[in-house]
XYZ file of C-alpha atoms in Angstrom:
727
model
C 0.057 -0.043 -0.219
C 1.502 3.267 -1.080
C 1.269 6.426 1.190
C 1.107 9.512 -0.855
C 2.652 12.956 0.720
C -1.210 14.006 0.577
C -2.430 11.264 2.570
C 0.294 12.001 5.186
C -0.867 15.571 5.578
C -4.589 14.708 5.646
C -3.587 12.162 8.378
C -1.258 14.777 10.408
C -4.443 17.209 10.191
C -6.791 14.668 11.402
C -4.561 13.813 14.481
C -3.843 17.723 15.387
C -7.735 18.170 15.132
C -8.231 15.254 17.642
C -5.737 16.409 19.956
C -7.035 20.031 19.828
C -10.720 19.019 20.664
C -9.523 16.691 23.173
C -7.545 19.184 25.022
C -10.551 21.675 24.668
C -12.749 19.254 26.120
C -10.337 18.256 29.106
C -10.000 22.139 29.666
C -13.628 22.417 30.109
C -13.677 19.405 32.322
C -10.847 21.014 34.699
C -12.654 24.467 34.872
C -16.377 23.278 34.795
C -16.630 19.598 36.311
C -19.910 20.559 38.151
C -21.542 21.532 34.987
C -20.499 18.163 33.294
C -21.768 16.246 36.291
C -25.191 18.225 36.190
C -24.657 20.926 38.472
C -24.993 24.710 37.825
C -24.017 28.124 38.064
C -25.215 30.536 41.049
C -24.572 34.252 41.567
C -23.912 37.205 39.523
C -26.559 37.555 37.008
C -27.231 33.867 36.441
C -30.544 33.869 38.657
C -31.525 37.570 38.308
C -31.278 37.772 34.679
C -30.321 34.643 32.426
C -32.456 31.979 33.846
C -35.540 33.858 34.063
C -35.260 35.013 30.386
C -34.385 31.358 29.700
C -36.954 29.636 31.573
C -39.594 31.830 29.931
C -37.835 30.995 26.401
C -37.900 27.325 27.116
C -41.479 27.025 27.918
C -42.562 28.813 24.682
C -40.130 26.581 22.399
C -41.730 23.489 23.953
C -45.055 24.757 22.998
C -44.022 25.229 19.563
C -43.339 29.077 19.728
C -40.349 31.554 19.089
C -41.529 34.229 21.692
C -41.213 38.111 20.595
C -42.417 39.241 23.902
C -41.751 38.262 27.322
C -44.870 38.785 29.512
C -43.501 37.559 32.818
C -40.749 40.247 33.630
C -42.449 43.193 35.370
C -45.277 44.185 32.834
C -43.860 43.028 29.993
C -41.010 43.853 27.288
C -40.200 43.261 23.630
C -37.951 40.005 24.265
C -36.226 40.102 21.038
C -35.455 43.756 21.198
C -33.735 43.280 24.560
C -31.707 40.754 22.868
C -29.889 38.700 25.631
C -32.412 35.722 25.263
C -30.960 35.004 21.863
C -34.146 33.909 20.696
C -32.916 33.190 17.012
C -29.399 32.042 18.030
C -29.312 28.139 16.443
C -27.727 26.691 19.599
C -30.375 28.413 21.618
C -33.219 27.231 19.349
C -32.005 23.668 19.652
C -30.753 23.188 23.200
C -33.761 24.972 24.848
C -36.169 23.286 22.872
C -35.076 19.465 23.695
C -33.208 19.913 27.088
C -34.384 21.428 30.418
C -33.343 24.621 31.456
C -30.188 23.977 33.406
C -28.791 21.162 31.355
C -29.168 23.586 28.109
C -27.518 26.554 29.888
C -24.592 24.281 30.862
C -24.401 22.604 27.534
C -24.195 26.127 25.754
C -21.893 27.147 28.492
C -19.292 24.377 27.792
C -19.781 24.189 23.993
C -18.773 27.733 23.432
C -15.823 27.691 25.711
C -14.548 24.510 23.220
C -15.662 26.793 20.253
C -13.642 29.875 21.539
C -10.341 27.353 22.407
C -10.393 25.468 19.006
C -10.834 28.930 17.149
C -7.790 30.151 19.023
C -5.826 27.307 18.168
C -6.812 27.818 14.410
C -5.784 31.183 14.583
C -2.639 30.646 16.436
C -1.579 28.054 13.868
C -2.720 30.005 10.849
C -0.292 32.332 12.226
C 2.755 30.263 12.025
C 2.566 28.703 15.819
C 3.463 25.335 16.587
C 0.800 22.936 17.782
C 1.716 23.063 21.389
C 2.217 26.781 21.013
C -1.566 27.425 19.501
C -2.997 25.027 22.484
C -1.143 27.139 25.247
C -2.396 30.492 23.277
C -5.899 28.729 23.501
C -5.364 27.983 27.416
C -4.264 31.575 27.822
C -6.815 33.474 26.123
C -10.027 31.399 26.807
C -9.134 30.783 30.533
C -7.605 34.107 31.156
C -10.286 36.364 30.107
C -13.725 34.404 29.913
C -13.622 32.371 32.905
C -13.874 35.404 35.444
C -16.705 36.372 33.455
C -18.885 33.149 33.881
C -21.751 35.464 35.580
C -22.049 36.822 32.003
C -23.436 34.609 29.855
C -22.955 36.883 26.409
C -19.209 36.957 26.980
C -18.480 33.691 26.070
C -21.401 33.261 23.570
C -20.478 36.136 21.565
C -16.461 36.320 22.502
C -15.998 32.906 21.211
C -16.555 34.318 17.670
C -13.742 37.083 17.985
C -10.806 34.602 17.066
C -13.010 32.648 14.649
C -13.871 35.786 12.612
C -9.931 37.209 12.747
C -8.972 33.319 11.605
C -11.629 33.559 8.605
C -10.225 37.042 7.743
C -6.469 35.804 7.914
C -7.096 32.777 5.802
C -8.852 35.022 3.173
C -5.975 37.242 2.978
C -3.372 34.394 2.744
C -5.061 32.531 0.108
C -7.558 35.289 -1.755
C -10.153 32.674 -1.704
C -13.495 34.486 -1.180
C -14.959 31.434 0.382
C -13.320 32.458 3.707
C -15.110 35.954 3.470
C -18.461 33.976 2.623
C -17.649 32.300 5.830
C -16.896 35.192 7.543
C -20.160 36.554 6.922
C -22.080 33.321 8.221
C -19.718 33.789 11.593
C -20.815 37.412 11.895
C -24.201 36.676 11.828
C -23.887 33.799 14.292
C -22.105 36.481 16.590
C -24.713 38.917 16.694
C -27.944 36.753 16.813
C -26.871 35.953 20.722
C -27.751 39.565 21.674
C -25.526 41.948 23.797
C -23.727 43.044 20.712
C -20.749 44.654 22.619
C -17.923 42.175 21.708
C -19.457 41.794 18.208
C -19.189 45.522 17.750
C -15.277 44.934 19.090
C -14.871 42.180 16.732
C -16.029 44.391 13.686
C -13.282 47.135 14.803
C -10.711 44.328 14.745
C -11.671 43.159 11.426
C -11.870 46.633 10.129
C -8.239 47.607 11.370
C -7.060 44.315 10.227
C -8.133 45.213 6.553
C -6.948 48.590 6.756
C -3.576 47.123 7.799
C -3.390 44.847 4.894
C -4.199 47.396 2.549
C -1.693 49.981 3.746
C 0.876 46.978 3.913
C 0.146 46.208 0.061
C -0.118 49.835 -0.775
C 3.345 50.392 0.520
C 4.574 47.605 -1.427
C 3.869 49.545 -5.022
C 3.735 52.943 -3.882
C 7.266 53.803 -5.806
C 6.014 52.143 -9.086
C 5.025 54.361 -11.854
C 1.311 54.436 -13.111
C 2.600 52.542 -16.387
C 4.582 49.848 -14.689
C 3.352 46.220 -15.406
C 2.756 43.918 -12.370
C 2.145 40.190 -12.211
C -0.725 39.403 -9.703
C 1.055 37.268 -6.774
C -1.723 34.824 -6.412
C -3.203 32.913 -9.293
C -6.103 31.936 -7.087
C -7.335 35.678 -7.399
C -9.160 34.653 -10.466
C -11.851 33.615 -7.965
C -12.221 37.341 -6.936
C -11.434 39.523 -9.636
C -12.220 37.099 -13.002
C -9.825 35.052 -14.989
C -8.584 37.918 -16.817
C -7.123 39.717 -13.747
C -4.676 37.220 -13.092
C -2.680 38.587 -15.919
C -0.234 41.294 -15.641
C -1.591 44.510 -15.060
C -0.709 48.069 -14.950
C 0.287 49.641 -11.665
C -2.622 51.909 -11.185
C -5.230 49.177 -11.947
C -3.295 46.987 -9.718
C -3.603 49.560 -6.879
C -7.309 49.371 -7.418
C -7.530 45.602 -7.172
C -5.522 46.016 -4.081
C -8.114 48.304 -2.696
C -10.985 45.928 -3.681
C -9.680 42.731 -2.018
C -8.417 44.446 1.077
C -11.321 46.915 1.857
C -14.226 46.662 -0.444
C -14.652 42.950 -0.389
C -14.208 42.245 3.388
C -16.508 45.331 4.192
C -19.048 43.941 1.652
C -18.703 40.409 3.803
C -19.302 42.252 7.180
C -22.370 43.988 5.985
C -23.751 40.947 4.419
C -23.426 39.376 7.635
C -24.945 42.362 9.673
C -27.918 42.180 7.140
C -28.483 38.445 7.899
C -29.027 39.340 11.498
C -31.403 42.259 11.207
C -34.322 40.299 12.399
C -32.254 40.611 16.005
C -30.727 43.925 15.395
C -33.794 46.233 14.131
C -36.062 45.163 16.914
C -33.089 46.207 19.376
C -32.318 49.265 17.596
C -36.095 50.300 17.689
C -36.145 49.751 21.540
C -33.034 51.767 21.925
C -34.967 54.744 20.815
C -37.376 54.268 23.794
C -35.289 52.916 26.476
C -32.996 54.282 29.168
C -30.246 54.259 26.497
C -31.742 56.695 24.548
C -28.913 58.833 24.867
C -25.511 58.178 26.153
C -25.840 60.967 28.894
C -29.162 59.328 30.427
C -28.909 58.877 34.254
C -29.761 55.288 34.137
C -26.614 54.719 31.469
C -23.253 55.369 32.547
C -21.033 54.334 29.497
C -17.885 54.569 31.747
C -19.049 51.989 34.081
C -16.799 49.005 34.108
C -13.679 50.495 33.229
C -10.062 49.544 33.934
C -8.442 51.983 36.254
C -4.782 52.429 35.146
C -3.431 51.361 38.243
C -5.423 48.050 38.185
C -3.445 47.334 34.864
C -0.613 46.161 37.239
C -2.924 43.181 38.046
C -0.933 41.430 34.776
C 2.401 41.364 36.979
C 1.415 41.497 40.649
C -1.833 39.716 40.822
C -1.139 38.855 44.516
C -1.158 42.311 45.463
C -4.865 42.841 44.212
C -6.399 39.313 44.322
C -5.331 38.704 47.875
C -8.615 40.026 49.312
C -11.369 39.687 46.518
C -13.921 40.961 49.137
C -12.159 44.451 49.596
C -11.294 44.864 45.685
C -14.304 46.377 44.724
C -13.934 49.028 47.110
C -10.087 49.563 46.131
C -10.844 49.932 42.682
C -13.733 52.510 43.386
C -11.506 54.763 45.677
C -10.982 57.413 43.081
C -7.066 58.194 42.342
C -4.839 59.962 40.021
C -5.817 59.215 36.541
C -8.860 57.204 37.156
C -11.791 57.714 35.228
C -14.537 59.507 37.236
C -17.188 56.619 37.100
C -17.780 53.095 38.957
C -16.315 49.822 37.948
C -16.257 46.238 39.418
C -13.331 43.587 39.610
C -15.206 41.317 36.646
C -15.630 44.092 33.947
C -12.060 45.469 34.983
C -10.436 42.010 34.689
C -7.323 41.799 32.494
C -5.056 38.778 33.575
C -3.757 36.378 31.279
C -1.453 34.325 33.607
C 1.947 35.264 35.303
C 4.257 33.454 32.967
C 2.351 34.079 29.875
C 2.948 37.794 30.322
C 6.687 37.410 30.317
C 6.445 34.930 27.534
C 4.547 37.594 25.684
C 7.355 40.013 26.284
C 9.784 37.376 25.030
C 7.776 36.660 22.013
C 7.244 40.233 21.138
C 11.248 40.723 21.005
C 11.215 37.448 18.559
C 8.444 39.109 16.422
C 9.934 42.578 16.101
C 12.854 41.160 14.832
C 11.186 38.814 12.265
C 9.730 40.425 8.882
C 7.575 37.575 7.923
C 3.810 38.062 6.754
C 2.558 36.390 10.041
C 4.585 38.283 12.467
C 3.644 41.429 10.859
C -0.141 40.420 11.567
C 0.807 39.578 15.172
C 2.433 42.790 15.611
C -0.912 44.431 14.171
C -2.944 42.436 16.794
C -0.599 43.963 19.570
C -1.055 47.334 18.284
C -4.958 46.586 18.392
C -4.534 45.518 21.953
C -2.767 48.520 22.977
C -5.319 50.710 21.705
C -7.947 48.599 23.361
C -6.070 48.840 26.649
C -6.084 52.490 26.312
C -9.951 52.960 25.689
C -10.481 50.336 28.573
C -9.202 52.807 31.062
C -11.936 55.027 30.047
C -9.535 58.154 28.791
C -11.153 57.985 25.447
C -14.787 58.006 26.188
C -14.911 61.955 26.154
C -13.951 61.971 22.613
C -15.799 58.741 21.288
C -19.003 58.077 23.633
C -21.319 60.124 21.108
C -20.154 58.202 18.382
C -22.237 55.355 16.776
C -21.622 52.016 18.646
C -19.378 53.928 21.361
C -22.648 55.433 22.492
C -24.559 52.118 22.842
C -22.272 50.157 25.097
C -20.924 50.639 28.318
C -17.843 48.784 29.833
C -15.032 49.928 28.329
C -13.107 46.934 30.013
C -14.504 44.552 27.878
C -11.933 45.830 25.218
C -9.300 44.126 27.133
C -10.509 41.143 24.970
C -8.451 42.083 22.449
C -5.225 42.859 24.728
C -5.810 39.428 25.689
C -6.051 37.489 22.568
C -2.835 39.381 21.519
C -1.011 38.612 24.554
C -2.080 34.617 24.178
C -0.454 34.694 20.558
C 2.655 36.383 21.629
C 2.985 34.211 24.679
C 2.800 31.242 22.238
C 5.672 32.660 20.296
C 7.593 33.460 23.397
C 7.423 29.688 24.203
C 9.041 28.732 20.706
C 11.717 31.288 21.109
C 12.785 29.146 24.419
C 12.204 25.962 22.807
C 14.371 26.634 20.086
C 17.225 27.763 22.366
C 17.135 24.537 24.488
C 18.193 20.956 23.846
C 14.949 18.613 22.743
C 15.232 16.313 25.633
C 14.210 19.400 27.838
C 11.265 20.858 25.757
C 8.639 18.411 26.634
C 9.441 18.850 30.211
C 9.641 22.538 30.119
C 6.103 22.516 28.207
C 4.593 20.491 30.855
C 5.746 22.627 33.607
C 4.659 25.925 32.042
C 1.356 24.584 31.137
C 0.414 23.092 34.400
C 1.851 26.319 36.076
C -0.472 28.516 34.285
C -3.282 26.343 34.178
C -3.368 26.497 38.100
C -2.711 29.803 37.892
C -5.564 30.844 35.743
C -7.919 28.196 37.897
C -7.027 30.209 41.256
C -7.771 33.604 39.833
C -11.311 32.449 38.124
C -12.359 31.118 41.527
C -11.450 34.495 43.179
C -12.508 37.172 40.406
C -16.050 36.232 39.578
C -19.447 36.686 40.804
C -20.770 33.308 39.761
C -19.792 29.915 41.344
C -20.505 26.488 40.448
C -22.651 24.058 43.020
C -23.223 20.463 42.336
C -27.096 20.808 42.727
C -28.569 23.801 41.199
C -31.931 25.061 42.362
C -33.026 25.355 38.689
C -33.543 21.880 38.751
C -36.004 22.020 41.325
C -38.937 24.192 39.642
C -41.687 21.607 40.067
C -40.995 21.366 43.735
C -41.509 25.063 44.370
C -44.442 25.486 46.596
C -45.031 29.124 45.677
C -45.400 28.132 41.985
C -47.933 25.481 43.348
C -49.922 28.096 45.252
C -50.292 30.275 42.099
C -50.841 27.659 39.766
C -54.087 26.916 41.653
C -55.322 30.716 40.989
C -58.297 31.198 38.470
C -56.492 34.439 37.242
C -52.860 35.070 36.107
C -50.866 36.427 39.192
C -48.252 39.061 39.403
C -45.643 38.931 42.359
C -43.655 41.361 44.172
C -40.431 40.344 46.095
C -36.637 40.179 46.406
C -34.386 39.602 43.319
C -35.443 41.542 40.176
C -36.569 38.956 37.545
C -35.938 36.144 39.718
C -39.539 35.242 40.794
C -40.594 34.837 37.169
C -38.755 31.332 36.959
C -41.832 29.998 39.087
C -43.767 30.973 35.391
C -45.442 33.796 36.662
C -45.236 37.647 36.110
C -42.994 39.436 38.951
C -41.725 43.046 39.365
C -39.537 44.672 40.241
C -37.558 44.556 36.872
C -33.888 44.372 35.870
C -33.154 44.867 32.281
C -29.778 45.925 30.433
C -31.978 47.676 27.876
C -35.597 48.015 28.654
C -38.533 50.190 28.236
C -37.970 53.862 29.569
C -40.986 53.476 31.496
C -39.132 51.078 33.979
C -36.435 53.735 34.667
C -38.961 56.789 35.395
C -38.699 57.230 38.954
C -42.292 58.748 38.642
C -43.595 55.219 37.613
C -41.203 52.797 39.469
C -41.698 51.256 42.989
C -41.283 54.262 45.409
C -38.440 53.220 47.851
C -38.662 54.416 51.248
C -35.997 55.176 54.160
C -37.754 52.500 56.363
C -36.822 49.778 53.752
C -34.606 46.909 55.380
C -31.570 46.440 53.497
C -30.754 43.105 55.076
C -34.507 41.963 55.028
C -35.869 43.711 52.055
C -39.779 44.443 51.746
C -40.578 43.291 55.322
C -42.628 46.328 56.015
C -44.285 48.559 53.500
C -45.496 52.276 53.546
C -49.279 53.263 52.526
C -47.570 54.927 49.358
C -45.718 51.373 48.607
C -48.889 49.462 49.077
C -50.940 51.448 46.827
C -48.249 51.368 44.177
C -48.510 47.799 44.395
C -52.137 47.822 44.115
C -52.282 50.108 40.966
C -49.441 48.038 39.307
C -51.530 44.758 39.525
C -49.284 42.942 42.095
C -51.404 39.946 43.420
C -48.750 38.388 45.888
C -46.035 39.326 47.940
C -43.034 37.109 48.782
C -40.805 38.387 51.546
C -38.135 37.194 54.031
C -40.119 38.183 57.060
C -43.866 37.447 57.993
C -46.410 40.488 57.013
C -46.709 42.877 59.471
C -50.130 42.230 61.557
C -50.807 45.907 61.454
C -51.135 45.662 57.721
C -54.612 45.300 56.780
C -53.836 44.758 52.733
C -51.686 41.812 53.229
C -52.740 37.909 54.258
C -50.313 35.322 54.749
C -51.195 32.355 52.455
C -48.002 30.227 52.917
C -44.697 29.926 54.803
C -41.719 27.532 54.666
C -38.783 26.505 52.465
C -38.905 26.564 48.931
C -36.396 24.554 47.441
C -36.125 26.887 44.296
C -36.241 30.463 45.714
C -34.594 29.652 48.795
C -31.798 28.196 46.923
C -31.466 30.794 44.708
C -31.275 33.486 47.456
C -28.823 31.238 49.608
C -31.531 31.018 52.300
C -31.199 27.490 52.868
C -32.518 27.232 56.273
C -34.558 30.519 56.634
C -38.425 30.327 55.911
C -40.029 32.828 53.327
C -43.432 34.048 53.430
C -45.982 34.470 50.511
C -48.825 36.653 51.245
C -51.901 37.856 49.151
C -52.129 41.702 48.553
C -55.791 42.662 48.995
C -57.394 45.478 47.133
C -55.366 44.984 43.826
C -56.445 45.719 40.624
C -54.707 42.120 39.533
C -53.582 41.922 35.799
C -56.971 43.498 34.545
C -59.804 45.257 36.345
C -62.583 47.785 35.239
C -62.394 51.122 35.815
C -65.677 51.009 37.678
C -66.522 47.611 39.560
C -69.921 46.567 40.111
C -71.657 43.210 40.919
C -72.876 43.210 37.248
C -69.641 43.436 35.794
C -67.310 40.516 34.917
C -63.779 39.529 33.282
C -63.102 35.949 31.908
C -59.671 34.972 30.925
C -59.817 32.922 27.828
C -56.364 32.754 26.508
C -52.989 34.633 28.204
C -49.941 33.581 25.909
C -47.033 35.882 25.663
C -48.164 37.475 22.525
C -52.066 37.301 22.640
C -54.500 37.958 25.419
C -58.188 36.852 24.802
C -60.689 37.819 27.272
C -64.761 37.491 27.609
C -66.078 40.861 29.565
C -69.478 42.103 30.756
C -70.432 45.386 31.856
C -73.532 47.402 32.168
C -72.252 50.575 31.394
C -69.735 51.978 29.001
C -66.391 52.212 31.098
C -62.392 51.384 30.494
C -61.134 48.028 31.030
C -57.447 48.324 32.263
C -54.845 45.865 31.542
C -51.986 46.353 33.905
C -49.306 45.204 31.249
C -46.905 47.616 29.558
C -48.408 49.818 26.859
C -46.750 49.272 23.641
C -47.927 50.539 20.137
C -47.146 46.938 18.655
C -49.891 45.553 20.833
C -53.352 45.687 18.624
C -56.568 45.447 20.213
C -59.745 44.348 19.061
C -63.428 44.374 20.176
C -65.436 41.632 18.910
C -63.035 41.264 16.364
C -63.167 44.842 15.049
C -60.051 46.952 15.662
C -59.981 49.320 18.873
C -57.548 51.685 20.018
C -55.692 51.207 23.101
C -54.639 54.241 25.316
C -51.768 54.643 27.693
C -53.083 54.681 31.130
C -50.957 56.344 34.018
C -47.835 56.520 32.065
C -47.546 52.706 31.479
C -50.733 50.591 31.368
C -53.205 49.878 28.840
C -56.618 50.877 28.599
C -59.557 50.089 26.491
C -62.978 51.802 26.262
C -65.560 48.956 25.949
C -69.264 49.673 25.397
C -72.025 48.426 27.543
C -72.665 44.505 27.013
C -71.105 41.378 26.699
C -67.792 41.397 24.597
C -64.644 39.414 23.297
C -61.667 41.340 23.908
C -58.205 40.436 22.229
C -54.574 41.958 22.161
C -52.274 40.510 19.892
C -48.371 41.444 19.559
C -47.298 42.747 15.956
C -43.919 43.900 15.864
C -43.503 46.237 13.029
C -39.625 46.225 13.516
C -39.226 42.578 13.695
C -41.290 42.024 10.447
C -38.874 44.416 8.788
C -35.819 42.902 10.119
C -37.229 39.528 9.122
C -37.539 40.383 5.645
C -34.181 42.009 5.548
C -32.670 38.875 6.973
C -34.173 36.753 4.510
C -33.115 38.885 1.453
C -29.365 38.667 3.205
C -29.675 34.909 3.645
C -30.641 34.481 0.233
C -27.944 36.692 -1.026
C -25.496 34.729 1.078
C -26.556 31.335 -0.178
C -26.304 32.412 -3.805
C -22.760 33.994 -3.384
C -21.856 30.384 -1.607
C -23.435 28.346 -4.440
C -21.286 30.581 -6.973
C -18.017 30.135 -4.823
C -18.396 26.557 -4.481
C -19.135 25.984 -8.310
C -16.178 28.209 -9.151
C -13.998 26.480 -6.864
C -15.314 22.977 -8.307
C -14.312 24.484 -11.910
C -10.800 25.606 -10.515
C -10.116 22.073 -9.067
C -11.216 20.427 -12.382
C -8.911 22.624 -14.615
C -6.028 21.889 -11.960
C -6.537 17.914 -12.558
């Protein structure tokens, strides 16, 4: 049997791929073993933000719907527009449809860590790094930057695509084959669909800068040529891009245009196509932004500087023990304003920029080697470090006064997130630093030294990820005990939908019932209006929230349609508006709150409007719920007089009302709710959610996806034709 060089190459690539995947899986098991064993994450935004969204989303998927509106958080909000549910993200559609919420969340988490690791290895290998160096770069980047941010689901779901996008672009510039730009469009679409677009925005900046650097490098190579000089295009495969005739010698001025086309125009078109395909997610978010707390970057509820890296905190890269020795006090240390600090708040997770003690010095050594080199790969590594340095400067907040009103920069807060670019560059330089050491020592010591460096870095990053984070693994997560929740069982038995008030914004919606107060990263402006939100009182107890209530607070809850209150203490006997209905340990809620041995209390709020009421109640009026889903409400009502029906759901012009099948006009009531004038008699009332921004976004996405498929088929046919000609 003859073994050809081609079969040897294919075999070595297959072996390398198996090694990469095996190491990637092993690292997820090292860092996230409890998730593999069925446990879960708790802390940070996991139970106050992500599980409430994912529970609602999963329930809708299991009923065969893709929800556009979340009717449980507060008085409702446009679910797709808020974006972080990732309603159209393919892994979400698959996992939350067929798995329970906790398992789906864990699998998604682990899969994206593996994806980020493999993508980083691919990028490093494409930039000329050895297999071990690439594996080391994957460890440093993925488990240096992402692991402390495990409380922020969007970080790994969207950040995994940064190295993948750069690898696609690098492969295009190496081969001049537009199939990589076609793939880049698809990758960018996938990065945008999970929502929270900040890391996608950072990715777009990196791709744009990289393309600009490629154009400058090519332009400099021909700038001294006369306009009449004739140049042979350096890569015959450019015929795939430019047409067969463009592979022939070209005048210098024509060639410069072709340079501009292939280095700037084509990548820009690929990026634009990816954005078009994600329009069904982007347009609703843009529409909500115009009516949210982020309508301007100067909004009191939106501080773009929050989450910056104080300049002194950059020293964490070399003296981590100084900063990380007391995580409990780190927040206070970072927020004690000092010289050169940006004058706004931050936190240890958003400001985290650590990629390992040894990798830092290896990166310096690798930088020396790269600066001395003149290869294309090392030139691109230099560009990446340049991007990283710019990112670090922005991460300090110093550039915010200049950029915070520019598109993109005005939409996001958390300048510290730009550190992802610096972490990636440092990881790639550290891999090159290892190779510099490897080449200077005897081969018999190389394996031993590689093991020592890897183990020390692994232990280093593991230690840091357990200290600088807001989320921690637990072997048994409360999320798996939803059906055992007594609070849920009490509310299921009610004849009309309930609304709960209690500790932990959004958390109580995990029970399957509407709850307030609200926590949204980008949400309807009504929820951030102090004239409409829950009135805080100096008597509120921070250690036992909502144990007692003022008359003003009771009145607000009654008007807001709150039917039940969950509290840490029993209701005040003097409070005539609260009636205790249950007390005890709720496996779901107690576990989520960390109150494992302390009872909680469920009380009914008397005198409340509930989810719906008449403006004038009498014995002859009635309201019967026929249907209550995320996007449709149907009622049968009777009233002896003309009067208003008040629905304590968020007013939104995309909710269309009908009375007996005829269009009707909802009115905004009390600044937030929906009112509908009902004539005397018996009527069938419906509200249907019809999002105009989603419809437009969907049509644009379909058009973009159609163009993407046509281009893909065309490129594949041309590729096949070229291969046939080569044979």
